[in-house]
Short mmCIF file of C-alpha atoms in Angstrom, two decimals:
data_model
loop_
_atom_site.label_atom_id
_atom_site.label_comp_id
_atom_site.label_asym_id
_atom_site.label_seq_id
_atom_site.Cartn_x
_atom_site.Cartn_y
_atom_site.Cartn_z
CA UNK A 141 193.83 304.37 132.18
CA UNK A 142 197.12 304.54 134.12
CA UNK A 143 197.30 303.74 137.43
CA UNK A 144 200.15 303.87 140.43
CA UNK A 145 200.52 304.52 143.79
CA UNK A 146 197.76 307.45 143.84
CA UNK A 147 195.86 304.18 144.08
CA UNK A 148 197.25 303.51 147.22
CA UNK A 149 197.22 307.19 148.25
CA UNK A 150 193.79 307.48 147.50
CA UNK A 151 192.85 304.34 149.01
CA UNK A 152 194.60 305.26 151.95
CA UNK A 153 191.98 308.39 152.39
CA UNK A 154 189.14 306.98 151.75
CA UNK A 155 190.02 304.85 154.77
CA UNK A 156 191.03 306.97 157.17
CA UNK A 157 191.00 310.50 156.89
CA UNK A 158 188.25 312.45 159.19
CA UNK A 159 185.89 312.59 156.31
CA UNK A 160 186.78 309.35 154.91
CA UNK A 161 185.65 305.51 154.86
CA UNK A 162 184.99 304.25 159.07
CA UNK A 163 184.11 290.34 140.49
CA UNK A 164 179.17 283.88 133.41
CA UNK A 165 177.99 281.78 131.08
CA UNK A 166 174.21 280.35 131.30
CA UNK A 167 171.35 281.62 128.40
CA UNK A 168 169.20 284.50 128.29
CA UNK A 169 167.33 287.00 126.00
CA UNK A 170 170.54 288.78 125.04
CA UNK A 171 168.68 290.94 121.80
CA UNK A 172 169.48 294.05 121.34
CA UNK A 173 167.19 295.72 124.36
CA UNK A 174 168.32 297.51 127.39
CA UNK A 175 167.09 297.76 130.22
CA UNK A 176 167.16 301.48 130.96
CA UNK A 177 163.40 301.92 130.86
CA UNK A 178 161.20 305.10 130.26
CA UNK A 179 165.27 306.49 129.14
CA UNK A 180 163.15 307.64 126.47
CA UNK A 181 161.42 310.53 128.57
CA UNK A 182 164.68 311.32 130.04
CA UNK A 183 165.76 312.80 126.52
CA UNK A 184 167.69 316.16 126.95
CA UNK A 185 168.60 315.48 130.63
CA UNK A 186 172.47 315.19 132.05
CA UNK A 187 173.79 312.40 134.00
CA UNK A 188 176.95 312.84 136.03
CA UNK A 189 179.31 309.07 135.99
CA UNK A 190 182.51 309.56 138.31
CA UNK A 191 184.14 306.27 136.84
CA UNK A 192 187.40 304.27 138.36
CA UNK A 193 187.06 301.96 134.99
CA UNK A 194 189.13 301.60 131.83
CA UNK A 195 188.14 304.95 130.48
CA UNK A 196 188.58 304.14 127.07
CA UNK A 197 185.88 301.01 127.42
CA UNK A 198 183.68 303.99 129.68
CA UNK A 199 183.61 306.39 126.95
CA UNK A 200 182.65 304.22 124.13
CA UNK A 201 179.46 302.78 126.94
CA UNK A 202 178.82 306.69 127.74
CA UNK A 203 178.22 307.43 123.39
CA UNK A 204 175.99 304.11 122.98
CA UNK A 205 173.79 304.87 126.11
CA UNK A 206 173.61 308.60 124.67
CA UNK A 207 172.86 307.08 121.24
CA UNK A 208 170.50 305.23 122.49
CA UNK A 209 168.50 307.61 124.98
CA UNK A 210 169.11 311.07 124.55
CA UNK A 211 170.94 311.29 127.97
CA UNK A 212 173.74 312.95 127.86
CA UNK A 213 176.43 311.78 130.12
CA UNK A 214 179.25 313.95 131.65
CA UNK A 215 182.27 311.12 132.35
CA UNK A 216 184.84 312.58 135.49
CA UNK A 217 187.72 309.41 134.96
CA UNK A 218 190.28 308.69 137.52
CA UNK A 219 191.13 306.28 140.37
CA UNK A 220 188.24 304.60 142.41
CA UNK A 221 189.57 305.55 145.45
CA UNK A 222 190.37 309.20 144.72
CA UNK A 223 187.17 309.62 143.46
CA UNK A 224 184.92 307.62 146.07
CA UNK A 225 187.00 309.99 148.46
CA UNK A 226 185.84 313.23 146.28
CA UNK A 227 182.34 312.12 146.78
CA UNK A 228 182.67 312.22 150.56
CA UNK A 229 184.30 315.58 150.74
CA UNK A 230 181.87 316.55 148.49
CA UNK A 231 178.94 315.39 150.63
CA UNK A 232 175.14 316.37 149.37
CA UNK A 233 176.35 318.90 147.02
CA UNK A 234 178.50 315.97 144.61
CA UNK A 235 177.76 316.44 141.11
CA UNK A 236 177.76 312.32 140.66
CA UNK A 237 174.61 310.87 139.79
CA UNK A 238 176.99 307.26 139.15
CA UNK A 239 180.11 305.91 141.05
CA UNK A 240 180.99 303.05 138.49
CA UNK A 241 184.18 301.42 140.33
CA UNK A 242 186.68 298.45 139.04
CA UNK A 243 186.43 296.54 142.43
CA UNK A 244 184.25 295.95 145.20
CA UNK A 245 185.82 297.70 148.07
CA UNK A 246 185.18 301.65 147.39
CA UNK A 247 181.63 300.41 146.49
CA UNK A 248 181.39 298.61 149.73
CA UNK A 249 182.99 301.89 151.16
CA UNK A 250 180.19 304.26 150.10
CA UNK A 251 177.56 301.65 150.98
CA UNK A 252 178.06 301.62 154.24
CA UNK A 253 178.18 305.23 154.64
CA UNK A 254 174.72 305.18 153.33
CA UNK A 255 175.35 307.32 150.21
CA UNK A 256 173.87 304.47 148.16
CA UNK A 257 170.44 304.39 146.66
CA UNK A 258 168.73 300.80 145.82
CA UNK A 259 169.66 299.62 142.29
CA UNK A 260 165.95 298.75 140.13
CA UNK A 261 165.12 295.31 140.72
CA UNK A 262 164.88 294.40 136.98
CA UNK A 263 168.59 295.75 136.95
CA UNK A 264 169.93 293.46 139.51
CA UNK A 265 167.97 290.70 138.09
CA UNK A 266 169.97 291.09 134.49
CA UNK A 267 173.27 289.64 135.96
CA UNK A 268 173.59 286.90 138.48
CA UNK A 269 172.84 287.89 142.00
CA UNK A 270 176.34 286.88 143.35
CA UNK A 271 178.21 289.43 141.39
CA UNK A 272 176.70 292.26 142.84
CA UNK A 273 175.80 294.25 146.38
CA UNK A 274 174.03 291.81 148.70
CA UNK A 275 172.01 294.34 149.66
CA UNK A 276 171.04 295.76 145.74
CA UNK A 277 173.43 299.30 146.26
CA UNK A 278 174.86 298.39 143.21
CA UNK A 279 175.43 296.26 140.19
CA UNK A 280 177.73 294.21 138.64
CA UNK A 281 178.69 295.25 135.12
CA UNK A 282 181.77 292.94 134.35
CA UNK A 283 184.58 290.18 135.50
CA UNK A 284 188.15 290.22 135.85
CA UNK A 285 190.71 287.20 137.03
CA UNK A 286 194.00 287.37 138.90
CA UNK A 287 196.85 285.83 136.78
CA UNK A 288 201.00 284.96 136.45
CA UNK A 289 202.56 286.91 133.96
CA UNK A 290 205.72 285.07 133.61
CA UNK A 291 208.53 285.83 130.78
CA UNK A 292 208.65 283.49 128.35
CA UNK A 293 210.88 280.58 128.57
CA UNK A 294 212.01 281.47 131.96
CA UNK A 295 211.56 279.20 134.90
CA UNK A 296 208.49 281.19 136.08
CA UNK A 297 207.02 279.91 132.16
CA UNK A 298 208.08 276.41 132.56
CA UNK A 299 207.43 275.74 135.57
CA UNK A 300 204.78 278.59 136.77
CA UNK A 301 203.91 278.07 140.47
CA UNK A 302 200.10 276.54 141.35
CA UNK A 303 200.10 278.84 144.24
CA UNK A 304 200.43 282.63 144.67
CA UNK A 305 201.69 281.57 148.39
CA UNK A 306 204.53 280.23 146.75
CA UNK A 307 205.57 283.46 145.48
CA UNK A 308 207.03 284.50 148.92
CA UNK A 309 209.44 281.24 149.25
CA UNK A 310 213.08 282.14 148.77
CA UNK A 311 213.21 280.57 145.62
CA UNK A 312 211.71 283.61 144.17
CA UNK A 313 214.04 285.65 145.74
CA UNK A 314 214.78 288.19 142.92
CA UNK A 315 212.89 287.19 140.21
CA UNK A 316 209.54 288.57 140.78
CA UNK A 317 208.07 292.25 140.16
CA UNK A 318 204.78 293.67 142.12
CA UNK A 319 202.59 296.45 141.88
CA UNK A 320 201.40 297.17 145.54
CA UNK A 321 199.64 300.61 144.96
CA UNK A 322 197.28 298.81 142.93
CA UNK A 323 193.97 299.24 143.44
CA UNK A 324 193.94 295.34 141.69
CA UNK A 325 196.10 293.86 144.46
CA UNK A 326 194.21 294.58 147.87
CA UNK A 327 191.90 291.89 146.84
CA UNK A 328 194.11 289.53 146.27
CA UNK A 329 195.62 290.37 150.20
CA UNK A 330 192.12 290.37 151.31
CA UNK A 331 191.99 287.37 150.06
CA UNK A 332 195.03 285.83 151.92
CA UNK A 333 193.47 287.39 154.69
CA UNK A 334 190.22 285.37 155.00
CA UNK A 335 191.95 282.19 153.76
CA UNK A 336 195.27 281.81 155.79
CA UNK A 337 194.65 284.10 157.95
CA UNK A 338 196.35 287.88 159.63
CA UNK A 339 199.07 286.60 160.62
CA UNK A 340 199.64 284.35 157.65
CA UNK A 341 199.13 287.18 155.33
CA UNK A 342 201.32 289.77 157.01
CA UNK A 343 204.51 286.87 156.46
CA UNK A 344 203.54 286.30 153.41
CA UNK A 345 203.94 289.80 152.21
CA UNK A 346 207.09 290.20 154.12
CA UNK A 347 207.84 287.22 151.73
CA UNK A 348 206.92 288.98 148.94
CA UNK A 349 208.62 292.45 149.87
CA UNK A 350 212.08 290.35 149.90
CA UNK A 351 211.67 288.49 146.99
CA UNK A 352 210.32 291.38 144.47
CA UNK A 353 211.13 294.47 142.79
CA UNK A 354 208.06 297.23 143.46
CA UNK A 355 206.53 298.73 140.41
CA UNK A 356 204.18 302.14 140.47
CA UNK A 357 201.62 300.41 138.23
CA UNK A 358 200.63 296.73 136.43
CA UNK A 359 201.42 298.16 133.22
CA UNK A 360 204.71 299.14 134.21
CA UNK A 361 204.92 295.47 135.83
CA UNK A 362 203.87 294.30 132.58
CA UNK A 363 206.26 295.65 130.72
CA UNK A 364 208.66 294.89 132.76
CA UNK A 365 208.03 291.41 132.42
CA UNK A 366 208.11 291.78 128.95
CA UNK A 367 211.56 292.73 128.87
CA UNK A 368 212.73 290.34 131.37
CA UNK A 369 213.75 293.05 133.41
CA UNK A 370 211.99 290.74 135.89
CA UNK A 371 210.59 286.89 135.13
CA UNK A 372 207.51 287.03 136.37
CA UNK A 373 204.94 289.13 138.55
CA UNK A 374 200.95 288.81 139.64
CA UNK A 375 198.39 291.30 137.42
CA UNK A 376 194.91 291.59 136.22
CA UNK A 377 194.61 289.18 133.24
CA UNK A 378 193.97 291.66 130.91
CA UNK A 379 197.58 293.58 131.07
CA UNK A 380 198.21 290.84 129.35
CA UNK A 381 196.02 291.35 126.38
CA UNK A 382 196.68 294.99 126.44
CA UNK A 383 200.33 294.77 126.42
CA UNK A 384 200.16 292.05 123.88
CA UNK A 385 197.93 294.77 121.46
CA UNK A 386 200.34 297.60 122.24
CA UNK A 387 203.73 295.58 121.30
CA UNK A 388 202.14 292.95 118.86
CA UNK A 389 202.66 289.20 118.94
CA UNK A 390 205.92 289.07 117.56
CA UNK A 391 207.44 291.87 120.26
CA UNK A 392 205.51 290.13 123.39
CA UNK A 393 207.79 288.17 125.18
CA UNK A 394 205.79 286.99 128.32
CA UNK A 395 202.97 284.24 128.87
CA UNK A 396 200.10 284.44 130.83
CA UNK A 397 199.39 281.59 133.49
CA UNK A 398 196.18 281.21 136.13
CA UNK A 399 196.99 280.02 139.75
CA UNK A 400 195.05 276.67 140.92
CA UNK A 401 191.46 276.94 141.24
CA UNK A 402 190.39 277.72 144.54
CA UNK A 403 193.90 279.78 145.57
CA UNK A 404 193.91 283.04 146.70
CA UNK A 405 195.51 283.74 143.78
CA UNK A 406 192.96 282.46 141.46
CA UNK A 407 190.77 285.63 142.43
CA UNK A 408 187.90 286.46 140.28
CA UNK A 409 186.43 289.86 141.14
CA UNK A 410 183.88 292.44 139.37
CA UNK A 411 183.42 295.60 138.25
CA UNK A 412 180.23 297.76 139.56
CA UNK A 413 177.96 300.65 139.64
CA UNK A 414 176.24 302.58 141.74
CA UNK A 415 173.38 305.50 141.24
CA UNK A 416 174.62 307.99 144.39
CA UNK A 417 171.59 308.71 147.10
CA UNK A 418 171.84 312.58 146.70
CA UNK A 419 172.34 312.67 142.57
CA UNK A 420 170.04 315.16 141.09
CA UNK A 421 169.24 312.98 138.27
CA UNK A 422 167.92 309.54 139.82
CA UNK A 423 165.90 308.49 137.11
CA UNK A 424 168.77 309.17 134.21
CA UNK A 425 170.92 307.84 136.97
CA UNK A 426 168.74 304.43 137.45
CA UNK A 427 168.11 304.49 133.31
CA UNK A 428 172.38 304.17 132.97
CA UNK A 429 172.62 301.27 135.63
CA UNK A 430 170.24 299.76 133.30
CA UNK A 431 171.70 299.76 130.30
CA UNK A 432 175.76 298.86 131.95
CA UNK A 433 173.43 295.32 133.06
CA UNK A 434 171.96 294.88 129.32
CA UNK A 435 172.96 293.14 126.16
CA UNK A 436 173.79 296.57 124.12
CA UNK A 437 176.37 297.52 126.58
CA UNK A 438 177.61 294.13 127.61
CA UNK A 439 178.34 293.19 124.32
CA UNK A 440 180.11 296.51 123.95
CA UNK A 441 182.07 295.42 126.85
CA UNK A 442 182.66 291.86 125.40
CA UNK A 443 184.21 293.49 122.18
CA UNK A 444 186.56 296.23 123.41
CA UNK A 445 190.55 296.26 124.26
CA UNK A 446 189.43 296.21 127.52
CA UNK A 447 188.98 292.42 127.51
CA UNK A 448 186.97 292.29 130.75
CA UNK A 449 184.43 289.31 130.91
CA UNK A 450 180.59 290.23 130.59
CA UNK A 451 178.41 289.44 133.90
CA UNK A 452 175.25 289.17 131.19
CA UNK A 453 173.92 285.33 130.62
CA UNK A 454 174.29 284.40 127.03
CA UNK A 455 176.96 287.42 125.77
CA UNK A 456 180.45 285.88 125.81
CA UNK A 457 183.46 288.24 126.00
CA UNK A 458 186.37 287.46 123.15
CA UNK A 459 187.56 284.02 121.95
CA UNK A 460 190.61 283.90 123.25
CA UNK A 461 190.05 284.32 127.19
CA UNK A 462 189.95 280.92 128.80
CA UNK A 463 186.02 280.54 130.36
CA UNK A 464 186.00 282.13 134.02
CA UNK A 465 184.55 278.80 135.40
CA UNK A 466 187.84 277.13 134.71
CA UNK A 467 189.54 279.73 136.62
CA UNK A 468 187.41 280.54 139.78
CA UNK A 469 184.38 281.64 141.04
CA UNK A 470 184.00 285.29 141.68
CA UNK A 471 184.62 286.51 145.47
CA UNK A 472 182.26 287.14 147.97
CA UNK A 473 181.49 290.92 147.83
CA UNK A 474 181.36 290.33 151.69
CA UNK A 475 184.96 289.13 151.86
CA UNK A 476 186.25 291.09 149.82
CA UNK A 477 185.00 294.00 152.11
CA UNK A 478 186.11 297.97 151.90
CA UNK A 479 189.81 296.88 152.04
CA UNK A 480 190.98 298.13 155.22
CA UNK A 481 192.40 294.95 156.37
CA UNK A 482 194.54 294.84 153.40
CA UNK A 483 195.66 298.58 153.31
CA UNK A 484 196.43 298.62 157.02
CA UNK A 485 199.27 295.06 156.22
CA UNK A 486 200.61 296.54 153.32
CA UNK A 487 201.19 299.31 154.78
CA UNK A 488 202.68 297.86 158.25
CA UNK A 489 204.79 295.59 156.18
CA UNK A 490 206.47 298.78 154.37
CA UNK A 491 205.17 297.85 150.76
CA UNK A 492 203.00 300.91 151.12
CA UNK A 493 203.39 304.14 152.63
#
């Protein structure tokens, strides 16, 4: 799914407006069972999924869980903040029965407005308890690192920086792309944030607003790359892959490379779901939170384009990611936050509207 700077936009109203908003491994019984129980019962009934993920990955999950139960689920795909927005406007009479996001902050947005209900225990329990809502409003479903796409044999290949802080030196100046409006890069400022500080972060994105040319989305930054229209710029690992699928081995041009473990740049954040406090359908609702957590739909996750990593003990996501532990750990939902900290310095350092 494309996104640009309606991320941003949409971001920006969840935050503020009047109606708005005040990221493996181990063993486990990974068999072919879900753990949407009773979805059996729930045969013939509708559930309603307002989804900010990869909507060709959400589709194929939507026609297994019907497969599989009966339920029939009616997707509404589009940016996580637009939508987490719609669902406030929308109030008691929303449609959505599930809000399943790509990052933590318009989760942590709707949670603390209350609009949450409590995820099943034996749903929370699938996945370990640090990739999802400390408080059990939602679930994790899958993992996703922060990486260097640099173009290959450029300087930014051979000699990739270890640091994303590095990235605003004037060494860079000019040879570095962005994608602000993405929804993927507030985490990685929130990150700054709670390691280096406000004030630390806000120069470091003036750094970064010199050296770089601004692109609407990371595919477009991707691409980009690609061509060595720029050398290098910070994305979601799994542009990478994507790109790489689109143009083939032989027509990709660019490398991907991981920041040092424990930088702000080596972020490792999830993907979640949450069953909405005034859906009609909480049981169908509670039934689909089930199955994102189980094997069936983990390992559906582990085998599409999507190349996200599974949060489910003992399913492994495809052979050529590098494992997430040598990357980073995932991010304290807590730190991570709704994202208005991050919003409000791109925005006062002119990278966002």
């Amino acid at each position: 799914m494309l996104r640009s700077l309606r991320s941003a936009i949409g971001l920006s109203l969840v935050t503020v407006s009047a109606l708005a908003l005040t990221a493996c491994g181990g063993s486990s019984d990974s068999s072919d069972k879900d753990n949407s129980s009773d979805s059996t019962s729930l045969k013939g009934q509708t559930v309603t999924v307002y989804s900010g993920q990869h909507e060709q990955t959400v589709k194929a999950l939507a026609a297994d869980f019907e497969k599989r139960t009966g339920v029939k689920v009616e997707l509404r795909s589009g940016d996580e903040a637009e939508l987490a927005n719609q669902i406030l406007q929308e109030g008691t009479a929303s449609p959505a029965d599930v809000f399943y996001a790509e990052n933590p902050p318009a989760l942590t947005t709707l949670e603390e407005k209350g609009l949450l209900a409590p995820v099943k225990p034996e749903t929370l329990k699938a996945v370990p308890a640090q990739d999802s809502s400390p408080k059990g409003d939602w679930v994790g479903v899958s993992a996703r690192t922060a990486a260097f796409l640099a173009a290959e044999g450029k300087g930014a290949d051979t000699a990739p920086p270890s640091s994303v802080r590095d990235l605003a030196k004037p060494e860079w100046k000019g040879r570095l792309g962005i994608a602000p409006g993405e929804t993927d890069f507030a985490p990685v400022v929130t990150r700054m944030i709670k390691t280096d500080g406000e004030g630390a972060a806000k120069k470091w994105l003036e750094g970064l607003k010199a050296n770089a040319k601004t692109y609407d989305s990371n595919e477009d930054l991707s691409a980009a790359v690609n061509k060595g229209e720029v050398e290098a710029g910070v994305i979601d690992h799994y542009y990478f892959y994507r790109l790489r699928d689109e143009q083939t081995a032989a027509k990709t041009h660019a490398k991907l490379h991981y920041f040092a473990k424990g930088d702000p740049g080596a972020l490792v954040d999830v993907s979640g779901a949450a069953v909405l406090k005034h859906g009609k359908h909480q049981q169908a609702a509670q039934a689909f939170l089930g199955y994102l957590a189980s094997a069936p739909a983990q390992n559906v996750i582990a085998s599409s384009e999507s190349y996200e990593y599974p949060l489910l003990p003992g399913v492994k996501g495809k052979s050529e990611l590098p494992a997430l532990d040598t990357i980073g750990t995932v991010a304290n939902v807590a730190d991570l936050g709704d994202g208005k900290e991050a919003l409000k310095l791109l925005q006062d350092t002119g990278l966002l509207a």
